[in-house]
Short mmCIF file of C-alpha atoms and ligand atoms in Angstrom, two decimals:
data_model
loop_
_atom_site.label_atom_id
_atom_site.label_comp_id
_atom_site.label_asym_id
_atom_site.label_seq_id
_atom_site.Cartn_x
_atom_site.Cartn_y
_atom_site.Cartn_z
CA UNK A 1 -49.70 214.19 -28.34
CA UNK A 2 -47.04 215.83 -26.24
CA UNK A 3 -44.24 213.43 -25.30
CA UNK A 4 -42.94 214.11 -21.82
CA UNK A 5 -39.30 213.54 -21.06
CA UNK A 6 -38.51 211.23 -18.15
CA UNK A 7 -35.24 212.75 -17.02
CA UNK A 8 -32.87 210.34 -15.32
CA UNK A 9 -30.90 213.31 -14.06
CA UNK A 10 -33.92 214.64 -12.20
CA UNK A 11 -34.83 211.19 -10.81
CA UNK A 12 -31.25 210.50 -9.73
CA UNK A 13 -31.13 213.81 -7.83
CA UNK A 14 -34.23 212.72 -5.91
CA UNK A 15 -32.56 209.42 -5.09
CA UNK A 16 -29.32 211.08 -3.92
CA UNK A 17 -31.20 213.40 -1.61
CA UNK A 18 -33.09 210.44 -0.12
CA UNK A 19 -29.74 208.71 0.49
CA UNK A 20 -28.31 211.61 2.53
CA UNK A 21 -29.98 210.64 5.79
CA UNK A 22 -29.15 206.94 5.30
CA UNK A 23 -25.49 207.78 4.69
CA UNK A 24 -25.28 210.07 7.72
CA UNK A 25 -26.97 207.39 9.88
CA UNK A 26 -24.26 204.95 8.78
CA UNK A 27 -21.54 207.53 9.50
CA UNK A 28 -23.00 208.00 13.00
CA UNK A 29 -22.27 204.30 13.48
CA UNK A 30 -18.71 204.71 12.17
CA UNK A 31 -19.50 203.19 8.78
CA UNK A 32 -18.57 204.90 5.52
CA UNK A 33 -20.05 202.97 2.59
CA UNK A 34 -17.15 201.85 0.38
CA UNK A 35 -16.89 200.54 -3.16
CA UNK A 36 -13.94 198.60 -4.59
CA UNK A 37 -13.84 198.95 -8.37
CA UNK A 38 -11.70 196.41 -10.21
CA UNK A 39 -10.51 197.51 -13.63
CA UNK A 40 -8.57 195.11 -15.85
CA UNK A 41 -6.68 196.41 -18.89
CA UNK A 42 -7.04 199.74 -20.69
CA UNK A 43 -10.41 199.57 -22.42
CA UNK A 44 -11.25 203.30 -22.91
CA UNK A 45 -15.01 202.81 -22.40
CA UNK A 46 -14.39 200.86 -19.17
CA UNK A 47 -12.04 203.62 -17.96
CA UNK A 48 -14.82 206.19 -18.48
CA UNK A 49 -17.48 204.04 -16.79
CA UNK A 50 -15.28 203.44 -13.73
CA UNK A 51 -14.27 207.11 -13.55
CA UNK A 52 -17.92 208.26 -13.66
CA UNK A 53 -18.88 205.80 -10.95
CA UNK A 54 -16.00 206.58 -8.59
CA UNK A 55 -16.41 210.34 -9.11
CA UNK A 56 -19.98 210.07 -7.90
CA UNK A 57 -18.94 208.11 -4.79
CA UNK A 58 -16.29 210.74 -3.99
CA UNK A 59 -18.73 213.63 -4.45
CA UNK A 60 -21.02 212.03 -1.87
CA UNK A 61 -18.20 211.61 0.65
CA UNK A 62 -18.14 207.82 0.25
CA UNK A 63 -15.07 205.62 0.05
CA UNK A 64 -13.94 204.26 -3.28
CA UNK A 65 -10.72 202.72 -4.58
CA UNK A 66 -9.89 201.53 -8.06
CA UNK A 67 -7.82 198.33 -8.26
CA UNK A 68 -6.07 198.38 -11.65
CA UNK A 69 -4.72 195.19 -13.13
CA UNK A 70 -2.77 194.64 -16.35
CA UNK A 71 -4.57 193.21 -19.39
CA UNK A 72 -2.28 190.15 -19.03
CA UNK A 73 -3.23 189.42 -15.40
CA UNK A 74 -4.00 185.75 -14.78
CA UNK A 75 -7.41 184.54 -13.70
CA UNK A 76 -5.89 183.26 -10.44
CA UNK A 77 -4.42 186.68 -9.60
CA UNK A 78 -7.78 188.34 -10.23
CA UNK A 79 -9.57 185.73 -8.12
CA UNK A 80 -7.08 186.27 -5.33
CA UNK A 81 -7.78 190.04 -5.36
CA UNK A 82 -11.53 189.34 -5.17
CA UNK A 83 -10.95 187.00 -2.28
CA UNK A 84 -9.05 189.75 -0.38
CA UNK A 85 -11.74 192.33 -1.12
CA UNK A 86 -14.44 189.90 0.07
CA UNK A 87 -13.01 190.10 3.58
CA UNK A 88 -11.87 193.76 3.55
CA UNK A 89 -14.24 195.53 5.93
CA UNK A 90 -13.61 198.93 4.28
CA UNK A 91 -15.50 197.83 1.17
CA UNK A 92 -19.20 197.04 1.23
CA UNK A 93 -19.46 196.66 -2.52
CA UNK A 94 -17.21 195.09 -5.15
CA UNK A 95 -17.56 195.99 -8.80
CA UNK A 96 -15.66 194.19 -11.55
CA UNK A 97 -15.89 196.31 -14.68
CA UNK A 98 -16.84 194.26 -17.74
CA UNK A 99 -15.76 193.19 -20.28
CA UNK A 100 -12.79 191.21 -18.96
CA UNK A 101 -10.00 190.04 -21.29
CA UNK A 102 -10.87 186.89 -23.27
CA UNK A 103 -8.51 184.60 -21.32
CA UNK A 104 -10.50 185.23 -18.12
CA UNK A 105 -13.77 183.44 -17.36
CA UNK A 106 -16.03 186.40 -16.43
CA UNK A 107 -18.70 184.18 -14.92
CA UNK A 108 -16.17 182.52 -12.61
CA UNK A 109 -14.89 185.95 -11.49
CA UNK A 110 -18.36 187.44 -10.88
CA UNK A 111 -19.42 184.32 -8.98
CA UNK A 112 -16.36 184.69 -6.72
CA UNK A 113 -17.69 187.97 -5.30
CA UNK A 114 -19.32 187.30 -1.95
CA UNK A 115 -23.09 187.72 -2.55
CA UNK A 116 -23.43 190.27 0.29
CA UNK A 117 -20.99 192.62 -1.52
CA UNK A 118 -22.37 191.93 -4.99
CA UNK A 119 -23.68 195.47 -5.57
CA UNK A 120 -24.04 194.81 -9.31
CA UNK A 121 -26.51 192.04 -8.50
CA UNK A 122 -24.97 189.59 -10.97
CA UNK A 123 -24.26 186.70 -8.55
CA UNK A 124 -26.56 183.67 -9.02
CA UNK A 125 -27.65 183.96 -5.37
CA UNK A 126 -28.91 187.51 -5.93
CA UNK A 127 -30.42 186.61 -9.32
CA UNK A 128 -32.19 183.69 -7.62
CA UNK A 129 -33.54 185.89 -4.82
CA UNK A 130 -34.93 188.27 -7.43
CA UNK A 131 -36.56 185.48 -9.38
CA UNK A 132 -38.37 184.16 -6.29
CA UNK A 133 -39.65 187.64 -5.50
CA UNK A 134 -37.27 188.43 -2.62
CA UNK A 135 -34.89 190.93 -4.24
CA UNK A 136 -31.71 191.83 -2.31
CA UNK A 137 -29.12 193.28 -4.71
CA UNK A 138 -30.85 193.97 -8.00
CA UNK A 139 -28.81 194.87 -11.11
CA UNK A 140 -28.46 198.65 -11.23
CA UNK A 141 -29.96 199.41 -14.65
CA UNK A 142 -33.31 197.62 -14.17
CA UNK A 143 -33.51 198.90 -10.61
CA UNK A 144 -32.93 202.42 -11.97
CA UNK A 145 -35.68 201.96 -14.56
CA UNK A 146 -38.18 201.02 -11.85
CA UNK A 147 -37.12 204.11 -9.90
CA UNK A 148 -37.56 206.48 -12.87
CA UNK A 149 -41.03 205.10 -13.61
CA UNK A 150 -42.07 205.49 -9.98
CA UNK A 151 -40.55 208.97 -9.76
CA UNK A 152 -42.67 210.12 -12.71
CA UNK A 153 -45.81 208.37 -11.39
CA UNK A 154 -45.97 205.81 -14.17
CA UNK A 155 -47.93 203.03 -12.55
CA UNK A 156 -47.25 199.57 -13.98
CA UNK A 157 -50.09 197.88 -12.14
CA UNK A 158 -52.16 195.90 -14.66
CA UNK A 159 -50.29 197.39 -17.60
CA UNK A 160 -48.66 195.45 -20.39
CA UNK A 161 -44.88 195.87 -20.23
CA UNK A 162 -42.98 194.62 -23.26
CA UNK A 163 -39.22 194.23 -22.94
CA UNK A 164 -36.95 193.84 -25.97
CA UNK A 165 -33.77 192.05 -24.88
CA UNK A 166 -33.25 189.24 -22.37
CA UNK A 167 -29.74 189.86 -21.02
CA UNK A 168 -29.04 189.01 -17.38
CA UNK A 169 -28.09 192.61 -16.65
CA UNK A 170 -31.06 194.45 -18.16
CA UNK A 171 -33.85 192.64 -20.03
CA UNK A 172 -34.47 189.61 -17.83
CA UNK A 173 -34.27 191.38 -14.45
CA UNK A 174 -36.52 194.27 -15.56
CA UNK A 175 -39.06 191.74 -16.79
CA UNK A 176 -39.04 190.08 -13.36
CA UNK A 177 -39.23 193.38 -11.42
CA UNK A 178 -42.12 194.64 -13.54
CA UNK A 179 -44.03 191.40 -12.98
CA UNK A 180 -43.55 191.11 -9.20
CA UNK A 181 -46.79 191.61 -7.29
CA UNK A 182 -45.37 194.07 -4.76
CA UNK A 183 -43.41 196.08 -7.33
CA UNK A 184 -44.74 196.37 -10.88
CA UNK A 185 -47.66 193.91 -10.91
CA UNK A 186 -47.63 194.27 -14.69
CA UNK A 187 -48.26 191.68 -17.37
CA UNK A 188 -44.89 191.20 -19.04
CA UNK A 189 -43.78 189.99 -22.46
CA UNK A 190 -40.06 189.35 -22.93
CA UNK A 191 -38.89 189.57 -26.54
CA UNK A 192 -35.52 188.64 -28.02
CA UNK A 193 -33.82 187.86 -31.30
CA UNK A 194 -35.89 184.68 -31.64
CA UNK A 195 -39.20 186.54 -31.34
CA UNK A 196 -41.30 186.18 -34.47
CA UNK A 197 -43.10 189.38 -35.47
CA UNK A 198 -41.63 191.70 -32.84
CA UNK A 199 -43.96 194.53 -33.86
CA UNK A 200 -47.00 192.39 -33.00
CA UNK A 201 -45.84 192.47 -29.38
CA UNK A 202 -44.20 195.90 -29.18
CA UNK A 203 -47.34 197.60 -30.51
CA UNK A 204 -49.31 196.18 -27.58
CA UNK A 205 -46.98 197.74 -25.01
CA UNK A 206 -48.25 200.30 -22.53
CA UNK A 207 -44.62 200.50 -21.45
CA UNK A 208 -41.93 199.41 -23.90
CA UNK A 209 -38.40 198.79 -22.62
CA UNK A 210 -35.87 198.80 -25.47
CA UNK A 211 -32.68 197.02 -24.36
CA UNK A 212 -31.38 195.32 -27.47
CA UNK A 213 -28.23 197.30 -28.26
CA UNK A 214 -29.22 198.34 -31.79
CA UNK A 215 -28.99 202.06 -32.62
CA UNK A 216 -32.38 203.77 -33.07
CA UNK A 217 -34.02 200.42 -33.86
CA UNK A 218 -37.44 201.21 -32.36
CA UNK A 219 -39.26 203.78 -34.48
CA UNK A 220 -42.88 204.87 -34.60
CA UNK A 221 -43.89 201.70 -36.48
CA UNK A 222 -43.08 199.63 -33.34
CA UNK A 223 -45.28 201.45 -30.84
CA UNK A 224 -48.88 202.32 -30.13
CA UNK A 225 -50.00 205.87 -29.51
CA UNK A 226 -49.58 206.89 -25.89
CA UNK A 227 -46.98 204.28 -24.99
CA UNK A 228 -44.29 205.04 -22.42
CA UNK A 229 -40.83 204.26 -23.82
CA UNK A 230 -37.78 203.35 -21.78
CA UNK A 231 -34.70 203.63 -23.95
CA UNK A 232 -31.86 201.67 -22.36
CA UNK A 233 -29.50 201.62 -25.33
CA UNK A 234 -26.11 203.29 -25.34
CA UNK A 235 -24.75 203.04 -28.88
CA UNK A 236 -21.90 205.04 -30.36
CA UNK A 237 -22.46 205.92 -34.01
CA UNK A 238 -20.64 208.08 -36.56
CA UNK A 239 -22.56 211.00 -38.06
CA UNK A 240 -20.71 213.02 -40.71
CA UNK A 241 -17.37 212.08 -39.21
CA UNK A 242 -18.44 212.86 -35.63
CA UNK A 243 -19.14 210.25 -33.02
CA UNK A 244 -22.46 210.47 -31.20
CA UNK A 245 -24.31 208.43 -28.56
CA UNK A 246 -27.82 207.25 -29.44
CA UNK A 247 -30.26 204.91 -27.79
CA UNK A 248 -32.18 201.89 -29.08
CA UNK A 249 -35.14 204.18 -29.85
CA UNK A 250 -35.33 206.60 -32.74
CA UNK A 251 -36.34 209.49 -30.53
CA UNK A 252 -37.33 211.86 -33.36
CA UNK A 253 -39.59 209.24 -34.92
CA UNK A 254 -41.54 208.49 -31.71
CA UNK A 255 -41.85 212.05 -30.40
CA UNK A 256 -45.47 213.14 -30.62
CA UNK A 257 -46.72 209.51 -30.58
CA UNK A 258 -45.31 208.23 -27.29
CA UNK A 259 -46.73 209.73 -24.09
CA UNK A 260 -43.33 209.70 -22.41
CA UNK A 261 -39.76 208.76 -23.14
CA UNK A 262 -36.43 208.41 -21.32
CA UNK A 263 -33.83 210.45 -23.25
CA UNK A 264 -30.37 209.27 -24.29
CA UNK A 265 -28.14 210.53 -22.77
CA UNK A 266 -29.40 211.62 -19.33
CA UNK A 267 -32.11 208.99 -19.09
CA UNK A 268 -31.43 205.50 -17.79
CA UNK A 269 -27.62 206.06 -17.66
CA UNK A 270 -27.50 208.36 -14.59
CA UNK A 271 -29.90 206.02 -12.77
CA UNK A 272 -27.54 203.09 -13.24
CA UNK A 273 -24.80 204.92 -11.31
CA UNK A 274 -27.29 206.15 -8.71
CA UNK A 275 -28.41 202.58 -8.06
CA UNK A 276 -24.83 201.42 -7.65
CA UNK A 277 -24.55 203.96 -4.84
CA UNK A 278 -27.88 202.81 -3.40
CA UNK A 279 -26.84 199.15 -3.48
CA UNK A 280 -23.54 199.99 -1.74
CA UNK A 281 -25.39 201.92 0.97
CA UNK A 282 -27.78 198.95 1.30
CA UNK A 283 -24.84 196.59 1.68
CA UNK A 284 -23.33 198.80 4.42
CA UNK A 285 -26.72 198.88 6.15
CA UNK A 286 -26.69 195.06 6.35
CA UNK A 287 -24.00 195.53 9.02
CA UNK A 288 -26.45 197.38 11.24
CA UNK A 289 -29.09 194.63 11.11
P1 NDP B 301 -26.96 192.25 -24.79
O1 NDP B 301 -26.25 192.30 -26.11
O2 NDP B 301 -26.39 191.43 -23.70
O3 NDP B 301 -28.46 191.74 -25.03
C1 NDP B 301 -29.22 192.22 -26.09
C2 NDP B 301 -30.54 191.48 -26.11
O4 NDP B 301 -31.33 192.01 -27.17
C3 NDP B 301 -30.40 189.98 -26.35
O5 NDP B 301 -31.32 189.30 -25.54
C4 NDP B 301 -30.78 189.83 -27.84
O6 NDP B 301 -31.41 188.60 -28.12
C5 NDP B 301 -31.78 190.95 -28.01
N1 NDP B 301 -31.82 191.45 -29.37
C6 NDP B 301 -30.79 191.88 -30.14
N2 NDP B 301 -31.23 192.27 -31.35
C7 NDP B 301 -32.57 192.07 -31.35
C8 NDP B 301 -33.59 192.28 -32.32
N3 NDP B 301 -33.31 192.76 -33.52
N4 NDP B 301 -34.85 191.97 -31.97
C9 NDP B 301 -35.14 191.48 -30.75
N5 NDP B 301 -34.22 191.26 -29.80
C10 NDP B 301 -32.95 191.55 -30.09
O7 NDP B 301 -27.15 193.76 -24.36
P2 NDP B 301 -27.36 194.42 -22.91
O8 NDP B 301 -28.62 193.95 -22.30
O9 NDP B 301 -26.11 194.33 -22.13
O10 NDP B 301 -27.51 195.96 -23.35
C11 NDP B 301 -28.55 196.40 -24.18
C12 NDP B 301 -28.33 197.87 -24.50
O11 NDP B 301 -28.39 198.61 -23.29
C13 NDP B 301 -26.95 198.20 -25.10
O12 NDP B 301 -27.09 199.29 -25.98
C14 NDP B 301 -26.14 198.62 -23.89
O13 NDP B 301 -25.08 199.50 -24.24
C15 NDP B 301 -27.19 199.35 -23.10
N6 NDP B 301 -26.92 199.39 -21.66
C16 NDP B 301 -27.17 200.59 -21.06
C17 NDP B 301 -26.99 200.73 -19.71
C18 NDP B 301 -27.30 202.04 -19.09
O14 NDP B 301 -26.82 202.31 -18.01
N7 NDP B 301 -28.11 202.88 -19.73
C19 NDP B 301 -26.49 199.62 -18.88
C20 NDP B 301 -26.36 198.37 -19.60
C21 NDP B 301 -26.56 198.29 -20.96
P3 NDP B 301 -30.69 187.15 -27.90
O15 NDP B 301 -30.73 186.89 -26.44
O16 NDP B 301 -31.52 186.23 -28.65
O17 NDP B 301 -29.29 187.33 -28.44
#
């Protein structure tokens, strides 16, 4: 079987072009969608993530500022910055890059972001809206996965979607989105480290979402022929002294057995950034309603 590649780059381009008219409509009303990115400390991976995100905003003519704080910043100082950004009309979205230093309570900080600027979709109010089937700001990675599947005409209706991983940023929200009547309308199984006999479930999947954070974990023995595989993982491994990024799926092993597959890199990753832009535009549009 030929395994088709579900390119996140291609899907993200389609999303950006659909955003053009929405952005120019906002500009006609004097609104330039703006993102405030808060970066604490000097974690090299966080630096790269924030740079990639802000670069994209700049290339689209949107506003973005990075607020850099020392690793030693106190929780109160960080909360006071969030409080200022909550009322700053130039920013429609606030992003706090994780992880935060250990002395800071991340949950407290994320919950301090006003829900209408919570473009990462992590606030309990937005998580609650999603879980009752009224999504407002949906976490970017699962939202991006739904977009890729739709872009490549992979219909979830009546299918069995199996998700490996139950984090609040990927696994749990994608399982909810896929199950919602107006969105996926799929039958969903959510697996995690407590799942007994993971292969029993994964081999039933019409669509398998691998979001467990374990390099190349899912090989051909975990899937059925013709399955669609969504590889969310971003894992850095060393190969012969060189560092390399791989997903949670062993892509060589499943090629020829899966019907389609999101690559790593250039699969789910670009969609995550694209959806951050979309959520920020959506937040700015709330001002017009
Ligand atoms: P977390 O570590 O928060 O969650 C991992 C989940 O996988 C947990 O629910 C855990 O179970 C489960 N799990 C771990 N090992 C196994 C196993 N052997 N069998 C079954 N379940 C298992 O990770 P994230 O959700 O934050 O991220 C997952 C992956 O996606 C990572 O590689 C991350 O880098 C990547 N990622 C990629 C993004 C992108 O833009 N492409 C964005 C965000 C993340 P339990 O709950 O029991 O611990």
